[in-house]
mmCIF file of C-alpha atoms and ligand atoms in Angstrom:
data_model
loop_
_atom_site.group_PDB
_atom_site.id
_atom_site.type_symbol
_atom_site.label_atom_id
_atom_site.label_comp_id
_atom_site.label_asym_id
_atom_site.label_seq_id
_atom_site.Cartn_x
_atom_site.Cartn_y
_atom_site.Cartn_z
ATOM 1 C CA MET H 1 0.010 -0.063 0.058
ATOM 2 C CA SER H 2 1.346 3.385 -0.739
ATOM 3 C CA LEU H 3 2.106 5.882 1.535
ATOM 4 C CA LEU H 4 0.187 9.209 1.668
ATOM 5 C CA ASP H 5 1.825 12.533 2.616
ATOM 6 C CA VAL H 6 0.021 14.990 4.657
ATOM 7 C CA PHE H 7 0.080 17.335 1.592
ATOM 8 C CA ASP H 8 -2.177 14.807 -0.030
ATOM 9 C CA LEU H 9 -4.878 15.449 2.686
ATOM 10 C CA PRO H 10 -7.458 18.285 2.105
ATOM 11 C CA GLN H 11 -5.786 21.191 3.159
ATOM 12 C CA ILE H 12 -7.641 23.954 5.273
ATOM 13 C CA TYR H 13 -7.054 26.872 2.757
ATOM 14 C CA THR H 14 -8.829 24.860 0.078
ATOM 15 C CA LYS H 15 -12.014 24.924 2.540
ATOM 16 C CA PRO H 16 -12.772 21.267 2.381
ATOM 17 C CA SER H 17 -16.171 19.918 2.925
ATOM 18 C CA PRO H 18 -17.065 18.457 6.405
ATOM 19 C CA GLU H 19 -17.355 15.001 4.839
ATOM 20 C CA ALA H 20 -13.864 15.202 3.398
ATOM 21 C CA LEU H 21 -12.634 16.411 6.727
ATOM 22 C CA LEU H 22 -14.209 13.833 8.834
ATOM 23 C CA GLU H 23 -13.299 11.054 6.419
ATOM 24 C CA THR H 24 -9.724 12.262 6.829
ATOM 25 C CA LEU H 25 -9.880 12.415 10.516
ATOM 26 C CA ALA H 26 -11.099 9.069 10.766
ATOM 27 C CA ILE H 27 -8.229 7.716 8.560
ATOM 28 C CA LEU H 28 -5.659 9.448 10.917
ATOM 29 C CA THR H 29 -6.889 7.576 13.987
ATOM 30 C CA SER H 30 -3.965 5.799 15.580
ATOM 31 C CA ALA H 31 -6.307 3.135 17.146
ATOM 32 C CA PRO H 32 -4.751 0.780 19.625
ATOM 33 C CA PRO H 33 -6.573 -2.317 19.464
ATOM 34 C CA SER H 34 -4.167 -4.774 20.900
ATOM 35 C CA TRP H 35 -0.275 -5.031 21.058
ATOM 36 C CA GLU H 36 0.140 -7.222 17.889
ATOM 37 C CA PRO H 37 0.765 -5.556 14.848
ATOM 38 C CA SER H 38 -0.023 -8.637 12.954
ATOM 39 C CA ASP H 39 -3.569 -8.727 14.509
ATOM 40 C CA ILE H 40 -4.411 -5.184 13.696
ATOM 41 C CA LYS H 41 -6.068 -6.333 10.456
ATOM 42 C CA ASP H 42 -8.432 -8.424 12.073
ATOM 43 C CA THR H 43 -9.127 -6.300 15.446
ATOM 44 C CA THR H 44 -8.714 -2.937 14.751
ATOM 45 C CA GLU H 45 -12.009 -1.106 15.919
ATOM 46 C CA CYS H 46 -11.713 1.871 18.287
ATOM 47 C CA SER H 47 -14.879 3.386 19.318
ATOM 48 C CA ALA H 48 -16.277 5.018 22.520
ATOM 49 C CA ARG H 49 -15.217 8.426 22.988
ATOM 50 C CA LEU H 50 -12.563 8.135 20.061
ATOM 51 C CA GLY H 51 -15.359 9.234 17.909
ATOM 52 C CA ARG H 52 -18.712 8.059 16.629
ATOM 53 C CA ARG H 53 -16.900 6.961 13.403
ATOM 54 C CA ARG H 54 -15.488 3.316 13.304
ATOM 55 C CA ILE H 55 -12.655 2.510 11.040
ATOM 56 C CA THR H 56 -10.941 -0.401 10.140
ATOM 57 C CA LYS H 57 -7.357 0.303 9.916
ATOM 58 C CA SER H 58 -6.544 -2.316 7.371
ATOM 59 C CA LYS H 59 -8.840 -0.602 4.862
ATOM 60 C CA ALA H 60 -7.334 2.908 5.515
ATOM 61 C CA PRO H 61 -4.528 4.366 3.410
ATOM 62 C CA GLN H 62 -1.255 4.499 5.408
ATOM 63 C CA ILE H 63 -0.291 8.380 6.048
ATOM 64 C CA ASN H 64 3.448 9.326 6.476
ATOM 65 C CA PRO H 65 3.435 10.466 10.196
ATOM 66 C CA GLU H 66 5.696 13.573 9.665
ATOM 67 C CA GLY H 67 3.636 16.680 9.904
ATOM 68 C CA VAL H 68 0.188 15.281 10.779
ATOM 69 C CA SER H 69 0.138 16.824 14.259
ATOM 70 C CA ARG H 70 0.792 20.304 12.617
ATOM 71 C CA TYR H 71 -2.242 19.243 10.102
ATOM 72 C CA LEU H 72 -4.523 18.553 12.990
ATOM 73 C CA THR H 73 -3.629 21.649 14.850
ATOM 74 C CA SER H 74 -4.375 23.584 11.708
ATOM 75 C CA ILE H 75 -8.053 21.967 11.747
ATOM 76 C CA VAL H 76 -8.604 22.721 15.464
ATOM 77 C CA SER H 77 -7.488 26.535 15.029
ATOM 78 C CA SER H 78 -9.437 27.167 12.183
ATOM 79 C CA ASP H 79 -13.060 28.562 12.445
ATOM 80 C CA LEU H 80 -14.348 26.503 9.586
ATOM 81 C CA ARG H 81 -16.225 29.504 8.776
ATOM 82 C CA TRP H 82 -17.142 27.953 5.152
ATOM 83 C CA ILE H 83 -19.042 25.280 6.850
ATOM 84 C CA GLN H 84 -22.640 26.070 7.755
ATOM 85 C CA ASP H 85 -23.810 23.113 9.748
ATOM 86 C CA GLU H 86 -22.617 24.037 13.325
ATOM 87 C CA GLU H 87 -23.021 20.115 14.515
ATOM 88 C CA ALA H 88 -20.483 19.020 11.522
ATOM 89 C CA LYS H 89 -18.070 21.784 12.872
ATOM 90 C CA GLU H 90 -18.096 20.589 16.416
ATOM 91 C CA GLU H 91 -17.528 16.994 15.420
ATOM 92 C CA ILE H 92 -14.578 18.291 13.094
ATOM 93 C CA TRP H 93 -12.848 20.004 15.998
ATOM 94 C CA ASN H 94 -13.609 17.127 18.208
ATOM 95 C CA GLN H 95 -12.190 14.431 16.044
ATOM 96 C CA ALA H 96 -9.102 16.682 15.438
ATOM 97 C CA SER H 97 -8.647 17.167 19.229
ATOM 98 C CA PHE H 98 -8.901 13.314 19.499
ATOM 99 C CA ARG H 99 -6.475 12.622 16.858
ATOM 100 C CA LEU H 100 -3.956 15.275 18.678
ATOM 101 C CA SER H 101 -4.328 13.697 21.950
ATOM 102 C CA GLU H 102 -3.821 10.154 20.544
ATOM 103 C CA ARG H 103 -0.524 11.324 19.581
ATOM 104 C CA SER H 104 0.421 12.542 22.999
ATOM 105 C CA GLY H 105 0.296 8.868 24.285
ATOM 106 C CA ARG H 106 -2.160 6.720 26.287
ATOM 107 C CA THR H 107 -2.282 9.089 29.185
ATOM 108 C CA ALA H 108 -3.637 11.824 27.398
ATOM 109 C CA MET H 109 -6.318 9.880 25.667
ATOM 110 C CA GLY H 110 -9.884 9.716 26.883
ATOM 111 C CA ALA H 111 -11.737 6.313 27.568
ATOM 112 C CA LEU H 112 -12.004 3.793 24.950
ATOM 113 C CA SER H 113 -13.278 0.400 24.154
ATOM 114 C CA ARG H 114 -10.920 -2.204 22.696
ATOM 115 C CA LYS H 115 -11.481 -5.842 21.292
ATOM 116 C CA PHE H 116 -8.973 -8.435 22.367
ATOM 117 C CA ARG H 117 -8.897 -11.768 20.420
ATOM 118 C CA ILE H 118 -8.180 -14.640 22.517
ATOM 119 C CA PRO H 119 -7.831 -18.194 21.292
ATOM 120 C CA SER H 120 -10.103 -20.755 22.658
ATOM 121 C CA PRO H 121 -10.446 -24.536 21.943
ATOM 122 C CA GLU H 122 -13.447 -23.839 19.733
ATOM 123 C CA GLY H 123 -11.815 -21.065 17.689
ATOM 124 C CA HIS H 124 -11.278 -17.289 18.827
ATOM 125 C CA ILE H 125 -13.212 -15.201 20.788
ATOM 126 C CA GLU H 126 -13.549 -11.528 21.011
ATOM 127 C CA LEU H 127 -13.590 -9.692 24.372
ATOM 128 C CA SER H 128 -14.616 -6.165 24.682
ATOM 129 C CA ILE H 129 -12.619 -4.231 27.398
ATOM 130 C CA HIS H 130 -13.369 -0.864 28.400
ATOM 131 C CA GLU H 131 -10.689 1.666 29.909
ATOM 132 C CA PRO H 132 -11.754 4.816 31.510
ATOM 133 C CA ALA H 133 -9.720 8.034 31.091
ATOM 134 C CA LEU H 134 -6.607 7.338 32.955
ATOM 135 C CA THR H 135 -6.621 9.171 36.252
ATOM 136 C CA GLY H 136 -3.423 9.361 38.461
ATOM 137 C CA ASP H 137 -1.989 6.079 39.847
ATOM 138 C CA ASP H 138 -4.998 3.994 39.028
ATOM 139 C CA LEU H 139 -2.635 1.507 36.772
ATOM 140 C CA GLY H 140 -5.781 -0.845 36.919
ATOM 141 C CA LEU H 141 -7.612 1.208 34.513
ATOM 142 C CA LYS H 142 -5.499 0.030 31.557
ATOM 143 C CA THR H 143 -5.034 -3.399 30.174
ATOM 144 C CA TRP H 144 -1.330 -4.354 30.390
ATOM 145 C CA ALA H 145 0.834 -6.415 27.947
ATOM 146 C CA ALA H 146 1.365 -9.228 30.454
ATOM 147 C CA SER H 147 -2.501 -9.910 31.041
ATOM 148 C CA TYR H 148 -2.988 -10.111 27.043
ATOM 149 C CA LEU H 149 -0.116 -12.552 26.752
ATOM 150 C CA LEU H 150 -1.293 -14.736 29.779
ATOM 151 C CA ALA H 151 -4.942 -14.432 28.450
ATOM 152 C CA LYS H 152 -3.827 -16.001 25.216
ATOM 153 C CA ARG H 153 -1.810 -18.635 26.918
ATOM 154 C CA LEU H 154 -4.415 -19.850 29.514
ATOM 155 C CA PRO H 155 -5.784 -22.611 27.080
ATOM 156 C CA THR H 156 -2.259 -24.374 26.923
ATOM 157 C CA PHE H 157 -2.527 -25.192 30.662
ATOM 158 C CA ASN H 158 -5.622 -27.431 30.075
ATOM 159 C CA LEU H 159 -7.088 -26.266 33.440
ATOM 160 C CA VAL H 160 -10.757 -26.830 32.749
ATOM 161 C CA GLN H 161 -11.644 -30.399 32.459
ATOM 162 C CA PRO H 162 -14.880 -31.783 31.127
ATOM 163 C CA GLY H 163 -17.579 -32.419 33.768
ATOM 164 C CA ARG H 164 -15.593 -30.408 36.488
ATOM 165 C CA LYS H 165 -16.215 -27.045 37.549
ATOM 166 C CA LEU H 166 -13.062 -25.069 38.123
ATOM 167 C CA GLN H 167 -13.189 -22.199 40.563
ATOM 168 C CA VAL H 168 -10.411 -19.671 39.761
ATOM 169 C CA LEU H 169 -9.545 -16.477 41.833
ATOM 170 C CA GLU H 170 -7.725 -13.539 39.968
ATOM 171 C CA LEU H 171 -5.911 -11.072 42.123
ATOM 172 C CA GLY H 172 -5.374 -7.412 40.603
ATOM 173 C CA SER H 173 -7.675 -8.054 37.823
ATOM 174 C CA GLY H 174 -7.535 -4.363 36.418
ATOM 175 C CA THR H 175 -9.875 -4.076 33.574
ATOM 176 C CA GLY H 176 -10.487 -8.016 33.575
ATOM 177 C CA LEU H 177 -8.921 -9.381 30.287
ATOM 178 C CA VAL H 178 -7.295 -12.368 32.046
ATOM 179 C CA GLY H 179 -10.338 -13.459 34.463
ATOM 180 C CA LEU H 180 -12.713 -13.275 31.358
ATOM 181 C CA ALA H 181 -10.490 -15.022 29.196
ATOM 182 C CA MET H 182 -10.499 -17.863 32.082
ATOM 183 C CA ALA H 183 -14.164 -17.622 32.387
ATOM 184 C CA SER H 184 -14.505 -18.067 28.466
ATOM 185 C CA LEU H 185 -12.728 -21.254 28.844
ATOM 186 C CA GLY H 186 -15.625 -22.455 31.102
ATOM 187 C CA ALA H 187 -14.401 -21.892 34.594
ATOM 188 C CA ASP H 188 -16.414 -19.991 37.484
ATOM 189 C CA VAL H 189 -13.844 -17.087 37.925
ATOM 190 C CA VAL H 190 -13.921 -14.439 40.878
ATOM 191 C CA LEU H 191 -12.142 -11.266 39.505
ATOM 192 C CA THR H 192 -10.901 -8.894 42.435
ATOM 193 C CA ASP H 193 -9.333 -5.471 42.647
ATOM 194 C CA LEU H 194 -9.105 -2.442 44.751
ATOM 195 C CA THR H 195 -12.163 -0.391 45.477
ATOM 196 C CA SER H 196 -11.099 2.348 42.862
ATOM 197 C CA ILE H 197 -10.893 -0.107 40.196
ATOM 198 C CA HIS H 198 -13.803 -2.162 41.041
ATOM 199 C CA PRO H 199 -16.663 -0.295 38.896
ATOM 200 C CA ASN H 200 -14.753 -0.379 35.662
ATOM 201 C CA LEU H 201 -14.253 -4.237 36.311
ATOM 202 C CA VAL H 202 -17.822 -4.742 37.003
ATOM 203 C CA ARG H 203 -18.595 -2.761 33.670
ATOM 204 C CA ASN H 204 -16.273 -5.281 31.695
ATOM 205 C CA LEU H 205 -17.927 -8.152 33.233
ATOM 206 C CA ARG H 206 -21.306 -7.168 32.171
ATOM 207 C CA ASP H 207 -20.103 -6.160 28.818
ATOM 208 C CA ASN H 208 -18.785 -9.597 28.350
ATOM 209 C CA ASN H 209 -21.361 -11.777 30.485
ATOM 210 C CA GLU H 210 -23.232 -13.131 27.515
ATOM 211 C CA ILE H 211 -19.805 -14.517 25.961
ATOM 212 C CA VAL H 212 -18.857 -16.096 29.209
ATOM 213 C CA GLN H 213 -21.946 -17.761 29.719
ATOM 214 C CA GLU H 214 -22.262 -19.167 26.213
ATOM 215 C CA ARG H 215 -19.043 -21.034 27.004
ATOM 216 C CA ASN H 216 -20.390 -22.063 30.550
ATOM 217 C CA GLY H 217 -18.314 -19.865 32.368
ATOM 218 C CA SER H 218 -19.345 -17.405 34.935
ATOM 219 C CA VAL H 219 -17.572 -14.188 36.433
ATOM 220 C CA LYS H 220 -18.378 -12.320 39.804
ATOM 221 C CA SER H 221 -16.504 -9.539 41.051
ATOM 222 C CA GLY H 222 -14.815 -8.422 44.563
ATOM 223 C CA VAL H 223 -12.915 -6.165 46.331
ATOM 224 C CA LEU H 224 -9.737 -7.804 47.555
ATOM 225 C CA ASP H 225 -6.885 -5.412 48.806
ATOM 226 C CA TRP H 226 -3.525 -7.507 49.206
ATOM 227 C CA THR H 227 -2.594 -5.421 52.357
ATOM 228 C CA GLU H 228 -5.779 -7.202 54.208
ATOM 229 C CA PRO H 229 -5.554 -10.466 52.506
ATOM 230 C CA THR H 230 -8.151 -12.389 54.651
ATOM 231 C CA SER H 231 -10.973 -10.001 53.617
ATOM 232 C CA CYS H 232 -12.626 -10.412 50.330
ATOM 233 C CA GLN H 233 -16.133 -8.612 49.577
ATOM 234 C CA LEU H 234 -17.821 -10.535 46.729
ATOM 235 C CA PHE H 235 -20.448 -8.374 44.930
ATOM 236 C CA LEU H 236 -23.103 -10.383 43.237
ATOM 237 C CA ASN H 237 -24.729 -8.157 40.990
ATOM 238 C CA GLY H 238 -23.094 -4.541 40.815
ATOM 239 C CA ASP H 239 -20.924 -2.244 41.738
ATOM 240 C CA LEU H 240 -19.957 -0.521 45.308
ATOM 241 C CA LYS H 241 -22.251 2.589 44.523
ATOM 242 C CA THR H 242 -25.485 0.948 43.792
ATOM 243 C CA ASP H 243 -25.423 -2.464 45.305
ATOM 244 C CA GLU H 244 -24.702 -2.639 48.894
ATOM 245 C CA SER H 245 -25.260 -6.497 48.995
ATOM 246 C CA TYR H 246 -22.105 -8.228 49.179
ATOM 247 C CA VAL H 247 -20.892 -11.321 50.973
ATOM 248 C CA ASN H 248 -17.530 -12.137 52.471
ATOM 249 C CA LEU H 249 -15.734 -14.872 50.292
ATOM 250 C CA ASP H 250 -14.999 -17.784 52.478
ATOM 251 C CA THR H 251 -13.921 -20.441 49.957
ATOM 252 C CA LYS H 252 -10.446 -21.328 48.730
ATOM 253 C CA PHE H 253 -9.513 -21.656 45.088
ATOM 254 C CA PRO H 254 -7.654 -24.362 43.194
ATOM 255 C CA VAL H 255 -6.369 -21.911 40.669
ATOM 256 C CA ILE H 256 -5.008 -18.403 41.208
ATOM 257 C CA LEU H 257 -4.097 -15.897 38.532
ATOM 258 C CA ALA H 258 -2.247 -12.526 38.387
ATOM 259 C CA THR H 259 -0.678 -10.459 35.908
ATOM 260 C CA ASP H 260 1.743 -7.357 36.330
ATOM 261 C CA SER H 261 1.383 -7.318 39.897
ATOM 262 C CA LEU H 262 4.811 -6.322 41.404
ATOM 263 C CA TYR H 263 5.904 -2.671 40.944
ATOM 264 C CA SER H 264 6.594 -1.759 44.578
ATOM 265 C CA PRO H 265 8.935 -3.382 47.180
ATOM 266 C CA GLU H 266 5.717 -4.439 49.138
ATOM 267 C CA HIS H 267 3.992 -6.283 46.485
ATOM 268 C CA PRO H 268 5.797 -9.573 46.367
ATOM 269 C CA ARG H 269 5.142 -10.193 50.292
ATOM 270 C CA TRP H 270 1.259 -8.957 50.149
ATOM 271 C CA LEU H 271 0.755 -10.890 46.831
ATOM 272 C CA VAL H 272 2.291 -14.087 47.966
ATOM 273 C CA ASN H 273 0.267 -13.576 51.587
ATOM 274 C CA THR H 274 -2.711 -13.175 49.653
ATOM 275 C CA ILE H 275 -1.971 -16.412 47.706
ATOM 276 C CA GLU H 276 -1.503 -18.306 50.511
ATOM 277 C CA THR H 277 -4.563 -17.025 52.228
ATOM 278 C CA TRP H 278 -6.511 -18.114 49.111
ATOM 279 C CA LEU H 279 -5.160 -21.073 47.590
ATOM 280 C CA ALA H 280 -6.574 -24.489 48.070
ATOM 281 C CA GLN H 281 -4.503 -27.052 50.249
ATOM 282 C CA ASP H 282 -5.186 -29.533 47.182
ATOM 283 C CA ASN H 283 -2.029 -30.915 45.789
ATOM 284 C CA ASP H 284 -2.841 -30.132 42.469
ATOM 285 C CA ALA H 285 -3.721 -26.448 43.171
ATOM 286 C CA LYS H 286 -2.021 -23.900 41.040
ATOM 287 C CA VAL H 287 -0.789 -20.352 40.804
ATOM 288 C CA ILE H 288 -0.396 -18.887 37.115
ATOM 289 C CA VAL H 289 1.276 -15.257 37.218
ATOM 290 C CA GLU H 290 2.866 -13.324 34.403
ATOM 291 C CA PHE H 291 4.980 -10.537 35.028
ATOM 292 C CA PRO H 292 6.908 -7.678 32.753
ATOM 293 C CA LEU H 293 10.456 -7.967 33.045
ATOM 294 C CA ARG H 294 10.799 -4.244 33.886
ATOM 295 C CA ASP H 295 14.647 -3.484 34.765
ATOM 296 C CA ALA H 296 13.469 -1.282 37.975
ATOM 297 C CA TYR H 297 11.167 -4.302 39.302
ATOM 298 C CA LEU H 298 13.540 -7.345 38.893
ATOM 299 C CA PRO H 299 14.387 -7.039 42.391
ATOM 300 C CA GLU H 300 10.404 -7.485 43.269
ATOM 301 C CA ILE H 301 10.403 -10.678 40.908
ATOM 302 C CA GLN H 302 13.223 -12.494 42.586
ATOM 303 C CA ASN H 303 11.524 -11.516 45.950
ATOM 304 C CA PHE H 304 8.299 -12.927 44.738
ATOM 305 C CA ARG H 305 10.154 -16.136 43.683
ATOM 306 C CA GLU H 306 11.635 -16.317 47.239
ATOM 307 C CA HIS H 307 8.210 -15.939 49.208
ATOM 308 C CA MET H 308 6.468 -18.260 46.837
ATOM 309 C CA SER H 309 9.145 -21.042 47.703
ATOM 310 C CA LYS H 310 8.809 -20.109 51.276
ATOM 311 C CA ILE H 311 4.918 -21.008 51.241
ATOM 312 C CA GLY H 312 5.854 -24.489 49.750
ATOM 313 C CA LEU H 313 5.043 -23.417 46.071
ATOM 314 C CA LEU H 314 7.540 -24.471 43.222
ATOM 315 C CA VAL H 315 7.787 -23.586 39.597
ATOM 316 C CA LEU H 316 5.979 -26.341 37.294
ATOM 317 C CA GLU H 317 6.615 -24.571 34.184
ATOM 318 C CA GLU H 318 7.818 -21.189 33.209
ATOM 319 C CA GLY H 319 8.919 -19.086 30.066
ATOM 320 C CA HIS H 320 9.447 -15.678 28.634
ATOM 321 C CA GLU H 321 7.390 -14.151 25.720
ATOM 322 C CA VAL H 322 7.252 -10.591 24.253
ATOM 323 C CA GLY H 323 4.304 -8.169 24.150
ATOM 324 C CA TYR H 324 3.497 -4.526 23.618
ATOM 325 C CA ASP H 325 2.947 -2.710 26.945
ATOM 326 C CA ASP H 326 1.214 0.046 25.308
ATOM 327 C CA TRP H 327 1.070 1.251 21.751
ATOM 328 C CA GLY H 328 3.308 4.571 22.381
ATOM 329 C CA HIS H 329 2.544 6.671 19.514
ATOM 330 C CA CYS H 330 1.110 3.804 17.425
ATOM 331 C CA GLY H 331 1.587 4.461 13.780
ATOM 332 C CA VAL H 332 3.178 7.900 14.462
ATOM 333 C CA ASP H 333 6.372 7.231 15.796
ATOM 334 C CA GLU H 334 8.141 3.844 15.053
ATOM 335 C CA GLU H 335 10.929 4.584 17.874
ATOM 336 C CA GLU H 336 7.975 4.851 20.305
ATOM 337 C CA ASP H 337 6.385 1.742 19.010
ATOM 338 C CA ASP H 338 9.734 -0.314 19.858
ATOM 339 C CA ASN H 339 9.919 1.225 23.026
ATOM 340 C CA ALA H 340 6.353 -0.590 23.961
ATOM 341 C CA LEU H 341 7.968 -3.941 23.300
ATOM 342 C CA VAL H 342 8.031 -5.808 26.820
ATOM 343 C CA ARG H 343 9.557 -9.009 27.691
ATOM 344 C CA CYS H 344 7.636 -10.932 30.175
ATOM 345 C CA TRP H 345 7.909 -14.076 32.479
ATOM 346 C CA TRP H 346 4.980 -16.314 32.886
ATOM 347 C CA SER H 347 5.117 -19.120 35.538
ATOM 348 C CA CYS H 348 2.828 -21.911 36.644
ATOM 349 C CA TRP H 349 3.290 -22.869 40.348
ATOM 350 C CA GLY H 350 2.128 -25.965 42.461
ATOM 351 C CA ARG H 351 2.742 -27.805 45.382
ATOM 352 C CA SER H 352 4.615 -30.785 43.930
ATOM 353 C CA LEU H 353 6.361 -31.563 40.455
ATOM 354 C CA VAL H 354 4.031 -34.541 40.377
ATOM 355 C CA ALA H 355 0.980 -32.472 39.958
ATOM 356 C CA LYS H 356 2.021 -31.092 36.543
HETATM 357 C C1 SAM P 401 -0.356 -3.071 36.638
HETATM 358 S S1 SAM P 401 -2.076 -3.262 36.921
HETATM 359 C C2 SAM P 401 -2.392 -4.816 36.228
HETATM 360 C C3 SAM P 401 -3.651 -4.886 35.850
HETATM 361 C C4 SAM P 401 -4.143 -6.142 35.328
HETATM 362 N N1 SAM P 401 -3.757 -7.477 36.048
HETATM 363 C C5 SAM P 401 -3.332 -6.077 33.916
HETATM 364 O O1 SAM P 401 -2.306 -6.909 33.917
HETATM 365 O O2 SAM P 401 -3.631 -5.537 33.056
HETATM 366 C C6 SAM P 401 -2.110 -3.721 38.898
HETATM 367 C C7 SAM P 401 -3.062 -4.165 39.237
HETATM 368 O O3 SAM P 401 -2.963 -4.409 40.814
HETATM 369 C C8 SAM P 401 -3.709 -3.885 41.536
HETATM 370 N N2 SAM P 401 -3.274 -3.637 42.682
HETATM 371 C C9 SAM P 401 -2.201 -3.017 43.248
HETATM 372 N N3 SAM P 401 -2.004 -2.757 44.470
HETATM 373 C C10 SAM P 401 -3.020 -3.874 45.025
HETATM 374 C C11 SAM P 401 -3.397 -4.192 46.454
HETATM 375 N N4 SAM P 401 -3.068 -3.664 47.401
HETATM 376 N N5 SAM P 401 -4.430 -5.114 46.549
HETATM 377 C C12 SAM P 401 -5.416 -5.479 45.436
HETATM 378 N N6 SAM P 401 -4.932 -4.901 43.966
HETATM 379 C C13 SAM P 401 -3.689 -4.164 44.030
HETATM 380 C C14 SAM P 401 -3.850 -2.384 40.699
HETATM 381 O O4 SAM P 401 -5.214 -1.928 41.413
HETATM 382 C C15 SAM P 401 -4.005 -2.933 39.385
HETATM 383 O O5 SAM P 401 -5.349 -3.385 38.779
#
């Protein structure tokens, strides 16, 4: 496909029609569907507040990124006085502003919903994950590379056996991708996180409930803070604001999942204490985790290994793989995209090697 230059786009001084401008702005979407460039063709659909228009990136022409920000600024700063339709003008300004903020990285972007394609024994499924506009330190409002990698790896562990319901607990679920993928394999999954993350988690559980149920799985959500590992409030139908009815979780789980959970010195101890609290005593109980190997947090990973071995768990299987932690300035700056590449370590832990 040939690369268009910014000068090939309708220029403001030529007084382009609203349709031409909106079409161009749709093409300039740097939609971040997943972190797999090879998947973009199948999965790129970015909606929500990125704009009412949907565009399949594979059908759009490629635009040379040089000068695109300047082009967008020329639209935002124009009074578009040749366009009579006030609503169309608003839409053009909005879309141009969205395109500019996409080019400033994820934190500058608004809320968005993304579709993730996950392999399953019956073929691929698509999970729709909503991410609110990012605020402060709420890392759980974004979906991280390790979670997408583990979501895709889950079927390889053959955890769900025919005729046996599997109960799974996820710790620090964030937007819920891993827990939802597990439930789509037919497991009953409790997804947990902090109070501030829980409402968006509930939204994602609701958005994907149908696909989970079609596959004989179920999802529930709870608030479980690793600093108080013995208490988990399980919400049966709703979020914290509207639903007062919760029960205290009191079962243990044969499988626990966690991704990207180690980014402070206390995290390994807290996480492992929580695992110890909720992991069933069965010999075949398993803990499956995936963490990015960020230089700054390698001591945390080592610490996690040590704490896990202190509670009698050992690695049954482990490996490394590479994913995309974010889309950087996707399609805008190739170097940024490279920076988004992240190497992750996955591991499956159990009480004895025989259980493998
Ligand atoms: C980097 S995010 C990863 C989210 C998700 N697992 C993923 O990989 O996309 C870390 C998650 O751990 C949660 N978390 C951090 N500290 C926690 C704590 N003390 N108790 C429970 N969850 C915690 C955060 O709220 C956040 O959702």
